[in-house]
mmCIF file of C-alpha atoms and ligand atoms in Angstrom:
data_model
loop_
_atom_site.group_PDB
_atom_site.id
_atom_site.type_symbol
_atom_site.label_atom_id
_atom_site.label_comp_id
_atom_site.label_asym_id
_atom_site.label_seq_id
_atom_site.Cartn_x
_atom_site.Cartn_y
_atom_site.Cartn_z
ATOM 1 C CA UNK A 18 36.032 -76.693 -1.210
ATOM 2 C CA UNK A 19 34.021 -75.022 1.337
ATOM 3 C CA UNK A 20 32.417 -71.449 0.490
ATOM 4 C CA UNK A 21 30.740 -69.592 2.792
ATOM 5 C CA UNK A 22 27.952 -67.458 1.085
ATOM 6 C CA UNK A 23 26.742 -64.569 3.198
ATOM 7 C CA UNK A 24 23.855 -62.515 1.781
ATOM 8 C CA UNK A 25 21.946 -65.413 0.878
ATOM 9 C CA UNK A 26 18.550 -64.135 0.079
ATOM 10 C CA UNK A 27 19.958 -60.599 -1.916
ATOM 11 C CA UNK A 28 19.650 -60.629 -5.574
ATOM 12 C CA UNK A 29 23.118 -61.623 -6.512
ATOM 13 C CA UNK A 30 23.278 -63.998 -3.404
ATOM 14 C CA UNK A 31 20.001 -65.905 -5.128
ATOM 15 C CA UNK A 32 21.900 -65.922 -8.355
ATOM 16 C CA UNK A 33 24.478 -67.760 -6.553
ATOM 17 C CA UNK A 34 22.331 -70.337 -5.489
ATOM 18 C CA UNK A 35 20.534 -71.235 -8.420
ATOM 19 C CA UNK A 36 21.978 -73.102 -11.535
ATOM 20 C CA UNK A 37 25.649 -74.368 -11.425
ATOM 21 C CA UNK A 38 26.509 -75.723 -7.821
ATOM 22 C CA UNK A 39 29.469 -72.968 -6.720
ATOM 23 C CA UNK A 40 31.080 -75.411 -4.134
ATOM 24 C CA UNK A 41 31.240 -78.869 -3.061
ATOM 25 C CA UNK A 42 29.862 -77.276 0.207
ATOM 26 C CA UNK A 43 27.970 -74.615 0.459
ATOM 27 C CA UNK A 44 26.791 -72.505 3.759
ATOM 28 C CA UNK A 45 24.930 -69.690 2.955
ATOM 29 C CA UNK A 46 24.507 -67.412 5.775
ATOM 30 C CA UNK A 47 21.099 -64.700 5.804
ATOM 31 C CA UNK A 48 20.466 -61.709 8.101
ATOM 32 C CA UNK A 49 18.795 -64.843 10.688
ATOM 33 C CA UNK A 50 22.001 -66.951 11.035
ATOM 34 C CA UNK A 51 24.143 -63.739 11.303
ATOM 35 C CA UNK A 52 23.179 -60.249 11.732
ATOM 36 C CA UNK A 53 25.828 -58.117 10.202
ATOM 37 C CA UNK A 54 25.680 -55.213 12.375
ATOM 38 C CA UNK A 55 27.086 -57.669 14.851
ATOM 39 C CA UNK A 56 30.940 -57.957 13.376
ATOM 40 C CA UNK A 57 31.567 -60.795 16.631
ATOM 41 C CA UNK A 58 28.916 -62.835 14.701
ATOM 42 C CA UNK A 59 30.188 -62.437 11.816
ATOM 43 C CA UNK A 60 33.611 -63.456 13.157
ATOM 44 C CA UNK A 61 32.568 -66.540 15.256
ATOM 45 C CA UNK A 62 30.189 -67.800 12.106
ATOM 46 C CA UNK A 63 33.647 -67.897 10.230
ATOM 47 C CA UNK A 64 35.785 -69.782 12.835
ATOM 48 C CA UNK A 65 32.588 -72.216 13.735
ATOM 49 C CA UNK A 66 32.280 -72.869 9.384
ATOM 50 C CA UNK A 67 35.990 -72.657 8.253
ATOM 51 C CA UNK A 68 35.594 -71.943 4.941
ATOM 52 C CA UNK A 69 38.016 -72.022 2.221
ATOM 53 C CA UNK A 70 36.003 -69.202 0.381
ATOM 54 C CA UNK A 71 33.651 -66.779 2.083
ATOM 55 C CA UNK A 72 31.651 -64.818 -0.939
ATOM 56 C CA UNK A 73 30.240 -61.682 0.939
ATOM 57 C CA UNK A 74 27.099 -61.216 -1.328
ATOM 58 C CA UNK A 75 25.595 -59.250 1.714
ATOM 59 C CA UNK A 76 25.155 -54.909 1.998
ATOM 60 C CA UNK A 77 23.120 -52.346 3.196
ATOM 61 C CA UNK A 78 21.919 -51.406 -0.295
ATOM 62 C CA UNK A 79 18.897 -49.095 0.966
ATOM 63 C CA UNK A 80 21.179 -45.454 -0.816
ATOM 64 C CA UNK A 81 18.597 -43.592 0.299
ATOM 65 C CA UNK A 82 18.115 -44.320 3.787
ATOM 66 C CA UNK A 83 21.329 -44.949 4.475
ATOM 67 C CA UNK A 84 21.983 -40.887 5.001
ATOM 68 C CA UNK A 85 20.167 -40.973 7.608
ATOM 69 C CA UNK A 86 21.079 -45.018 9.103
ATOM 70 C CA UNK A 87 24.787 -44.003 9.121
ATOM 71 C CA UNK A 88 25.839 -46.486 11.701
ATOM 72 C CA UNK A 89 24.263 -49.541 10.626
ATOM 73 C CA UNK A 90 25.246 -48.864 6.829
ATOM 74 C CA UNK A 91 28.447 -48.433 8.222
ATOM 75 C CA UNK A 92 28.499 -51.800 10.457
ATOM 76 C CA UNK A 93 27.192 -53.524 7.496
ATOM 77 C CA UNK A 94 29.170 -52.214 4.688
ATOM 78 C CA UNK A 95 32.507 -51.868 6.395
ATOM 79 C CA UNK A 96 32.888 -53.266 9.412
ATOM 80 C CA UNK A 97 31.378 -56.615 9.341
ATOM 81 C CA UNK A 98 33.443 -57.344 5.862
ATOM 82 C CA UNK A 99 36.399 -55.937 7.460
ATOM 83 C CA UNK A 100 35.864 -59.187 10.098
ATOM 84 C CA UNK A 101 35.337 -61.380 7.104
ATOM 85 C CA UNK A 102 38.321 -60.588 5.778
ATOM 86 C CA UNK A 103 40.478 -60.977 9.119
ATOM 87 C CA UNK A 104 38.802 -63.833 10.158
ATOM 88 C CA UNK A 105 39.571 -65.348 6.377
ATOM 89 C CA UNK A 106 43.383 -63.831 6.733
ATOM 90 C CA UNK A 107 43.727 -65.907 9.746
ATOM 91 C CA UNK A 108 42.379 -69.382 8.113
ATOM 92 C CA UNK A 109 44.039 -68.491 4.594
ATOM 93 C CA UNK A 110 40.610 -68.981 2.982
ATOM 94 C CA UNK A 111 39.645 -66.244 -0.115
ATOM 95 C CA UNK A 112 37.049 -63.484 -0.113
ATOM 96 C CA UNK A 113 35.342 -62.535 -2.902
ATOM 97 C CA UNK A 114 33.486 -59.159 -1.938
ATOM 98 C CA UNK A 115 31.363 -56.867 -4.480
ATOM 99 C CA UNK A 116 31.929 -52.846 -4.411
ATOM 100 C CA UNK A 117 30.278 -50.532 -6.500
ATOM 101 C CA UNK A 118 30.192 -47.619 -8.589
ATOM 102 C CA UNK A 119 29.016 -45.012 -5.906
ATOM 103 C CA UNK A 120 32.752 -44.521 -4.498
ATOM 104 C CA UNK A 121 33.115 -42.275 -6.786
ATOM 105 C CA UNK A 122 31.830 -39.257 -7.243
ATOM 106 C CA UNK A 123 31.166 -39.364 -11.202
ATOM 107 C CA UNK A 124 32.495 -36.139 -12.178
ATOM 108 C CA UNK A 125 34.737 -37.928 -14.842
ATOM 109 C CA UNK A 126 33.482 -37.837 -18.399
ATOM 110 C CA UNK A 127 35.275 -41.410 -19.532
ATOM 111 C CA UNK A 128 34.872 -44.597 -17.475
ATOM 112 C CA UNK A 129 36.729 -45.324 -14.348
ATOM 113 C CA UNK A 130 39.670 -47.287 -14.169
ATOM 114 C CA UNK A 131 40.214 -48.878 -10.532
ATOM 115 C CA UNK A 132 43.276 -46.314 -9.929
ATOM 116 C CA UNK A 133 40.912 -43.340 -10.420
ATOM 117 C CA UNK A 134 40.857 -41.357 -7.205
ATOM 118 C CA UNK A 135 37.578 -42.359 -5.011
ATOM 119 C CA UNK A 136 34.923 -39.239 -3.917
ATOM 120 C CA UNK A 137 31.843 -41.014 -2.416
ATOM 121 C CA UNK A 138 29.225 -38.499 -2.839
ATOM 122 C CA UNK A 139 26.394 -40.289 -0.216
ATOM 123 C CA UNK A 140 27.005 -42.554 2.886
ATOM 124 C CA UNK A 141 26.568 -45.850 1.203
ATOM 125 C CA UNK A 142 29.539 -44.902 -1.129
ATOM 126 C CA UNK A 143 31.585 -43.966 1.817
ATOM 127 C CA UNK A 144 30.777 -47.390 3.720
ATOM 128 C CA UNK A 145 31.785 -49.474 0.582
ATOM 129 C CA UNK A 146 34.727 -47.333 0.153
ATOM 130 C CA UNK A 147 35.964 -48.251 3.952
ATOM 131 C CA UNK A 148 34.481 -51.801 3.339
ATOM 132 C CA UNK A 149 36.889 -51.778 0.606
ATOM 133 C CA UNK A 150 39.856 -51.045 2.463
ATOM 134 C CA UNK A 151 39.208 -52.706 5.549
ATOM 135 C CA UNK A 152 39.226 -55.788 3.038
ATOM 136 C CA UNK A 153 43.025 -54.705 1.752
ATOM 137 C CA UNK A 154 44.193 -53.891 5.125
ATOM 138 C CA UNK A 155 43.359 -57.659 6.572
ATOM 139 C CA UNK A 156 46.848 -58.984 3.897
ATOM 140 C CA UNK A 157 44.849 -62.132 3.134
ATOM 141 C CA UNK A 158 43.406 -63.454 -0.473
ATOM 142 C CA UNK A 159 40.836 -61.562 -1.674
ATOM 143 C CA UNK A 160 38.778 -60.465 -5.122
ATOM 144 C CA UNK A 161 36.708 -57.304 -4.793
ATOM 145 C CA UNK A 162 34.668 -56.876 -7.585
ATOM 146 C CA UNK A 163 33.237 -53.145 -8.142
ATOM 147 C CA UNK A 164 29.933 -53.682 -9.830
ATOM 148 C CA UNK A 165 27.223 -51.321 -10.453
ATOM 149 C CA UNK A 166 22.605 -51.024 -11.004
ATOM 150 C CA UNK A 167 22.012 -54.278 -10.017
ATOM 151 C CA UNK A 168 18.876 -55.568 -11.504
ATOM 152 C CA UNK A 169 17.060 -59.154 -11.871
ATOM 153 C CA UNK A 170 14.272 -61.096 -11.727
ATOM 154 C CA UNK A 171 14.234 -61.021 -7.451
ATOM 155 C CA UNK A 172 14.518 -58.365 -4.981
ATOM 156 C CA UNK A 173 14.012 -54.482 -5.252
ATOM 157 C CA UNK A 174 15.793 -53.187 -8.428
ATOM 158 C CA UNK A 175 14.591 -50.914 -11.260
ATOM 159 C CA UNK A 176 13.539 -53.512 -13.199
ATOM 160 C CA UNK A 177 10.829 -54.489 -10.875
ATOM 161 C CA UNK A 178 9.853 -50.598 -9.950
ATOM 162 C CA UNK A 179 9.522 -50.189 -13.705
ATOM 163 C CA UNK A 180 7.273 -53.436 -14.569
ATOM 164 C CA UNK A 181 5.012 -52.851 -11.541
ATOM 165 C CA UNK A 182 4.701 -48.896 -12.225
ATOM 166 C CA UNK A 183 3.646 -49.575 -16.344
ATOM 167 C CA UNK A 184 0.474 -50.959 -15.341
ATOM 168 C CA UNK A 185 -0.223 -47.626 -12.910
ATOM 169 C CA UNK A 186 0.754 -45.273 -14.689
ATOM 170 C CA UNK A 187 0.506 -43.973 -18.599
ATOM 171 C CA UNK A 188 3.699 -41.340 -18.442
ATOM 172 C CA UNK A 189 6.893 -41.864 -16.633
ATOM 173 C CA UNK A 190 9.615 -39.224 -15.668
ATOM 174 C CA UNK A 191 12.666 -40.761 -15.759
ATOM 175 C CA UNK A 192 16.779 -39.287 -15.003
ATOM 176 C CA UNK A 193 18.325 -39.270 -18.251
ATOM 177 C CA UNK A 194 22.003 -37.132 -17.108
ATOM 178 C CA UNK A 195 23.124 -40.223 -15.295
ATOM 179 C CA UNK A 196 24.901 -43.059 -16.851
ATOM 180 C CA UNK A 197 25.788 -46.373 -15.873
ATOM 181 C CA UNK A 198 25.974 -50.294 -17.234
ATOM 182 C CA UNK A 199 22.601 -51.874 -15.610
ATOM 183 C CA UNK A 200 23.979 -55.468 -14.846
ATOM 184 C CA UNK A 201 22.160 -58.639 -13.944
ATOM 185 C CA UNK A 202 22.667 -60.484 -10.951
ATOM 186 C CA UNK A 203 22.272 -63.484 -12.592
ATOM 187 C CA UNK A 204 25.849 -62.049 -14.997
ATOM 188 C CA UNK A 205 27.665 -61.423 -11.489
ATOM 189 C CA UNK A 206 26.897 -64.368 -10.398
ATOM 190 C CA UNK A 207 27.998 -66.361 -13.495
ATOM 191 C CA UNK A 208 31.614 -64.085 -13.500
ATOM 192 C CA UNK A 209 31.907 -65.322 -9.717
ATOM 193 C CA UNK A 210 31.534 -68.892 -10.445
ATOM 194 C CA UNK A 211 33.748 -68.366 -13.305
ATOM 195 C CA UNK A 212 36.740 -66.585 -10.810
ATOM 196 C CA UNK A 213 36.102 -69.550 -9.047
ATOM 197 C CA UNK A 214 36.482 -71.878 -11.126
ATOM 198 C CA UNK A 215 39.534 -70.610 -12.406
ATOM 199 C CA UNK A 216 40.725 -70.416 -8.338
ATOM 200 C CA UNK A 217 40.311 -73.573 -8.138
ATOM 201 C CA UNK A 218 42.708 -74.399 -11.341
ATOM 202 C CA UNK A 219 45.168 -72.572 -9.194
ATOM 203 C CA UNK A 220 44.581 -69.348 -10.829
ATOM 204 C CA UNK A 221 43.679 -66.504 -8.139
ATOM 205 C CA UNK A 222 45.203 -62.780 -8.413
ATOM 206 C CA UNK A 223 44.405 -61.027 -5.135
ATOM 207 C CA UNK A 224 42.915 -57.599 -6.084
ATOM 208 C CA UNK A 225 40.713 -54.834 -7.024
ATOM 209 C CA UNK A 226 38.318 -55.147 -10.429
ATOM 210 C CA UNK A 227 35.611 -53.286 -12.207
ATOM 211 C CA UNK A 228 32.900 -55.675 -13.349
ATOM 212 C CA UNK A 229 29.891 -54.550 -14.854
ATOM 213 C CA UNK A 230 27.938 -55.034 -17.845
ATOM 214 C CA UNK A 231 29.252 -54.143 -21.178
ATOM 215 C CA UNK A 232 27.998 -50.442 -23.345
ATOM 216 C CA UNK A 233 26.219 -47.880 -20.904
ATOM 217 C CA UNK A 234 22.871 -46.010 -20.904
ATOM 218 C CA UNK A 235 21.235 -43.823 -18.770
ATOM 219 C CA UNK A 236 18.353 -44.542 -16.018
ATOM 220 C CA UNK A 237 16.169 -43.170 -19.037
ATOM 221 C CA UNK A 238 17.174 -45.764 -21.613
ATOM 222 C CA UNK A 239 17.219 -48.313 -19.390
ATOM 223 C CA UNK A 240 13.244 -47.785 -18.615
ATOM 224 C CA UNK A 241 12.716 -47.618 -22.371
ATOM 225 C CA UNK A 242 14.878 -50.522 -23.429
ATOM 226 C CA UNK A 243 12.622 -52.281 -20.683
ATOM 227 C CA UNK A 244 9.224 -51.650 -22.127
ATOM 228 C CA UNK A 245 10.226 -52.170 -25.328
ATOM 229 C CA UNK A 246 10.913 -55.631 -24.292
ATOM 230 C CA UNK A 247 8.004 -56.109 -21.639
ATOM 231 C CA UNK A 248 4.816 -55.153 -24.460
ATOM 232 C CA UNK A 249 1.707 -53.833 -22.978
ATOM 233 C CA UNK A 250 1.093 -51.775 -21.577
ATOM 234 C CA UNK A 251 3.890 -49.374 -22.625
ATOM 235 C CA UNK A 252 3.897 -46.274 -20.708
ATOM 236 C CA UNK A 253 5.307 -42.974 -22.437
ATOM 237 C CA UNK A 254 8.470 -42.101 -21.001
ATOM 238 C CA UNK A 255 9.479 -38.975 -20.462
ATOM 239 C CA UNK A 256 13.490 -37.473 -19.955
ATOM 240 C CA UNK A 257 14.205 -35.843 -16.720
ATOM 241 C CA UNK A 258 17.543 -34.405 -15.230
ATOM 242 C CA UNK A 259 18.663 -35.418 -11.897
ATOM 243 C CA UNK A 260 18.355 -31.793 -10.012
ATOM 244 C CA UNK A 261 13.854 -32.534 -11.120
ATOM 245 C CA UNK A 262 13.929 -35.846 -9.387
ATOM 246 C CA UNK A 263 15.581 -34.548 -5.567
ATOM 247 C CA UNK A 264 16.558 -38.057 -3.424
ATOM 248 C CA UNK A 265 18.538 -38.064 -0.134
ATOM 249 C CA UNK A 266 21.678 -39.433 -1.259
ATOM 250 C CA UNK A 267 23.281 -37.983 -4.094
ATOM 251 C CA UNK A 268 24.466 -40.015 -6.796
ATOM 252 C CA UNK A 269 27.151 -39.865 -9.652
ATOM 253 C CA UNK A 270 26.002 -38.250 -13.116
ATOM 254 C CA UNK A 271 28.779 -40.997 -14.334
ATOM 255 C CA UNK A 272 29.129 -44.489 -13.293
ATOM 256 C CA UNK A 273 30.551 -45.959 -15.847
ATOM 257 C CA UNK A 274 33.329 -48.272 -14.964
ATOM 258 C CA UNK A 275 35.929 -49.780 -17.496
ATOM 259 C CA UNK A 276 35.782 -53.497 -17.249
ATOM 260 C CA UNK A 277 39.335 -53.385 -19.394
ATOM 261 C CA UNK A 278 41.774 -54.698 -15.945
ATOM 262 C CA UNK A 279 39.202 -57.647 -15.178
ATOM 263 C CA UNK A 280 39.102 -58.580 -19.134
ATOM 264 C CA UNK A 281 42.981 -58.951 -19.142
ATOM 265 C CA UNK A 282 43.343 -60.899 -15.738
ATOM 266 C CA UNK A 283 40.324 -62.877 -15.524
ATOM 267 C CA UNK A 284 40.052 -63.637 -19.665
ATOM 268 C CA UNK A 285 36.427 -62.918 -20.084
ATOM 269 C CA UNK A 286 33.653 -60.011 -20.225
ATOM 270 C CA UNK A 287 29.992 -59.711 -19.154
ATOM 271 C CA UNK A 288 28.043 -59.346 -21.888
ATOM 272 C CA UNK A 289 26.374 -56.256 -22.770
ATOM 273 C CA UNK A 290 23.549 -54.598 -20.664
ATOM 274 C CA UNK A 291 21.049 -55.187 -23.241
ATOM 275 C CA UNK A 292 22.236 -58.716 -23.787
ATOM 276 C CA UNK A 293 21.475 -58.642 -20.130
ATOM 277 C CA UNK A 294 18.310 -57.390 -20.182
ATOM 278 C CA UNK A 295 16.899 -59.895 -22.663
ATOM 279 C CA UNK A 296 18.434 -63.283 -20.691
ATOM 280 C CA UNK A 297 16.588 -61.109 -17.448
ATOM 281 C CA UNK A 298 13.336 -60.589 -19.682
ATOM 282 C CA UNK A 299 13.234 -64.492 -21.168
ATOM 283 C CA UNK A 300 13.576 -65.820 -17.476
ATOM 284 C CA UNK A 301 10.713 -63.700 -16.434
ATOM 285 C CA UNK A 302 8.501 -64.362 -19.695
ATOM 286 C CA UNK A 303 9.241 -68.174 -19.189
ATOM 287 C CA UNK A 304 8.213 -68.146 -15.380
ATOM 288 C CA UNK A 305 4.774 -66.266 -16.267
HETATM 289 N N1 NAP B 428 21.896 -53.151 -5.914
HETATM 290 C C1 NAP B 428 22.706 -52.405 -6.659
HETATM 291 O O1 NAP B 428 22.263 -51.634 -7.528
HETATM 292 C C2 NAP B 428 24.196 -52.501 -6.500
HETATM 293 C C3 NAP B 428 25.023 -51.665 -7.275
HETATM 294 C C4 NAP B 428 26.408 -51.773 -7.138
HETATM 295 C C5 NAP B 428 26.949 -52.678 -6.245
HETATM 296 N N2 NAP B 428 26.127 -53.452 -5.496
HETATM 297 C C6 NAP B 428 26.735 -54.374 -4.546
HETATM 298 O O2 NAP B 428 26.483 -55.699 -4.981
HETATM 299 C C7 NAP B 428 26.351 -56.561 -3.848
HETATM 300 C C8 NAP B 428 25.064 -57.339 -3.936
HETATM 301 O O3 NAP B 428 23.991 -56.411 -3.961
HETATM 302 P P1 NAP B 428 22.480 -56.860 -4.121
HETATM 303 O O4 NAP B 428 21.840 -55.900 -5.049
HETATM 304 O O5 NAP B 428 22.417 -58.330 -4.396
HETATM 305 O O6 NAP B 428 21.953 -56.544 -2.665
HETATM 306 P P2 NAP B 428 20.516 -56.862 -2.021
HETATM 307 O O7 NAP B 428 19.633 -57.516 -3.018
HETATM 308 O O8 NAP B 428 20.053 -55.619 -1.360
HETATM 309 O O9 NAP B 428 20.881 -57.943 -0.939
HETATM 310 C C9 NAP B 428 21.649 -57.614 0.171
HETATM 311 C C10 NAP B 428 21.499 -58.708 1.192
HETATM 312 O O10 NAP B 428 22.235 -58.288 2.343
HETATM 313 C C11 NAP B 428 21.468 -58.665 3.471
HETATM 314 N N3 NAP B 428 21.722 -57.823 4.628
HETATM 315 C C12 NAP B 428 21.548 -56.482 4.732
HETATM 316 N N4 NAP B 428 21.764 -56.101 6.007
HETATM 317 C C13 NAP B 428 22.078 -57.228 6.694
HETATM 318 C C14 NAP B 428 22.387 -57.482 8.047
HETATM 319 N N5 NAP B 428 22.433 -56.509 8.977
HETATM 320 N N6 NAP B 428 22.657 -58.756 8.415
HETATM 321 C C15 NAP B 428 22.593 -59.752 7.527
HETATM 322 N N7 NAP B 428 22.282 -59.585 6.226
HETATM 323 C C16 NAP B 428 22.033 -58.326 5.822
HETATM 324 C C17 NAP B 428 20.014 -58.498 3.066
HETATM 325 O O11 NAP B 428 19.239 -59.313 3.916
HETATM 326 P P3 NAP B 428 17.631 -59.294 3.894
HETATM 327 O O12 NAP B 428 17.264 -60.029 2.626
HETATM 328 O O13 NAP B 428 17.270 -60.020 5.130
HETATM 329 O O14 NAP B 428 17.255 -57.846 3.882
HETATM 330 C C18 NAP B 428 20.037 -58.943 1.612
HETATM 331 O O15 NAP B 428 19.693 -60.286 1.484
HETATM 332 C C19 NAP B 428 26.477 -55.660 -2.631
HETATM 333 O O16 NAP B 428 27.797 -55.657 -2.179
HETATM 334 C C20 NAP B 428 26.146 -54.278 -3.155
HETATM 335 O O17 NAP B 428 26.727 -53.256 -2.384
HETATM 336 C C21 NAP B 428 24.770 -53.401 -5.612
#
């Protein structure tokens, strides 16, 4: 099997690389072999590699300056996996692609299912959303996995703004109103391999899922669940809403997504955030 990895130095892209091998070849594509905003590169990488799998572990993740980067969020997010998938359509290789939370608008007070109606509140939201359906339109194979607060050992995440901010500062404001399952990249990456796995048995079902961590917290009890595990020193953290923390992109109060559609098709969960959090926290305290 040949997989084509895109997004090769992003958090979950890393994950990919490291531990299990995910393909008897593997051609993992960064932002220098293939610019994204360019969806002709992205289509002429495909046809020169001719992959059986391309895993799009590539965005433009940067929420916040995406309002005001609309085009290349847009070229990135929608576009260029919109090529992927034609360009796979047309060789009958499989796309897995990752989505997230942010398409909708978090106004619901239980998790979403993946049937709930979509309401991007910020442009990154609205370029996965398209992303999304560009993907569905192309009528090949593909896996779109809708995952949500990203976090791990590499990269920027919240994990990292956290551990570098407890040795600046003794108190913390942190949004509690907003909850979401933190997952690991190291967890999506593990799930992948496992869909893969399970592709190659001759099991694939062509589709939308929601897969995050298991449980939920806030951006509040994630930072606290964090120190508690990290030791000195512990800065005091204190509970904010949203509305006293302004950003440029809006996000939902709820992004809580029910994993319950990718538990009956693919047979397995990811294990809970904090489960998460300590595998994330034992890597770290073993690498120090
Ligand atoms: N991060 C989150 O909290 C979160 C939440 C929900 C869903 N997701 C989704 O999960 C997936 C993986 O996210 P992640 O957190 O691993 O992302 P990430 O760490 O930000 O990595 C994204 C990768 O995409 C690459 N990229 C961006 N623009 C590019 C361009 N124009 N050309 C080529 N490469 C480009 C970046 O390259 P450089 O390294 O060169 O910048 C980076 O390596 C994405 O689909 C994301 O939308 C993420």
């Amino acid at each position: 099997m040949r997989l084509l990895l895109f997004g090769g130095n992003g958090q979950v892209g890393r994950a990919l690389q490291s531990g299990e091998t995910l393909a008897d070849e593997l051609i993992v594509a960064t932002r220098r072999e293939c610019d994204l905003t360019d969806a002709e590169s992205v289509r002429r990488l495909v046809r020169r590699v001719r992959p059986n799998v391309i895993v799009n572990a590539a965005a433009y993740t940067a929420v916040d300056k995406a309002e005001s980067d609309r085009d290349s969020c847009f070229a990135v997010n929608a576009a260029a996996p919109a090529a992927m998938a034609s360009e796979a359509a047309a060789l009958g290789a499989r796309l897995v692609h990752y989505s997230t939370d942010y398409v909708f608008d978090g106004m619901k007070t239980t998790p979403y299912a993946e049937e709930d109606a979509t309401g991007p509140r910020n442009v990154y939201g609205a370029s996965k959303l398209e992303g999304e359906q560009g993907i569905a339109e192309a009528g090949g194979e593909f896996v779109v996995l809708r995952t949500s607060w990203v976090y791990g050992n590499h990269g920027t995440n919240f994990l990292k703004t956290m551990l570098r901010l407890r040795s600046e500062r003794p108190e913390l404001r942190i949004v509690a109103d907003q909850r979401g399952a933190p997952t690991s990249a190291d967890a999506i990456a593990e799930a992948t391999r496992e869909i893969l796995k399970q592709a190659r048995k001759g099991d694939w079902r062509s589709g939308m899922y929601h897969m995050t961590a298991g449980g939920a917290t806030t951006w509040y009890g994630f930072a606290k669940a964090i120190f508690e595990r990290a030791g000195e020193p512990a800065p005091s953290v204190i509970a904010i809403n949203t509305a006293e923390y302004p950003t440029p992109a809006a996000r939902p109060m709820n992004s809580v997504l029910s994993n319950e559609k990718f538990a009956a098709y693919f047979g397995f969960r990811l294990p809970e955030w904090e489960q998460q959090l300590d595998a994330v926290m034992a890597v770290r305290a073993a690498v120090s």
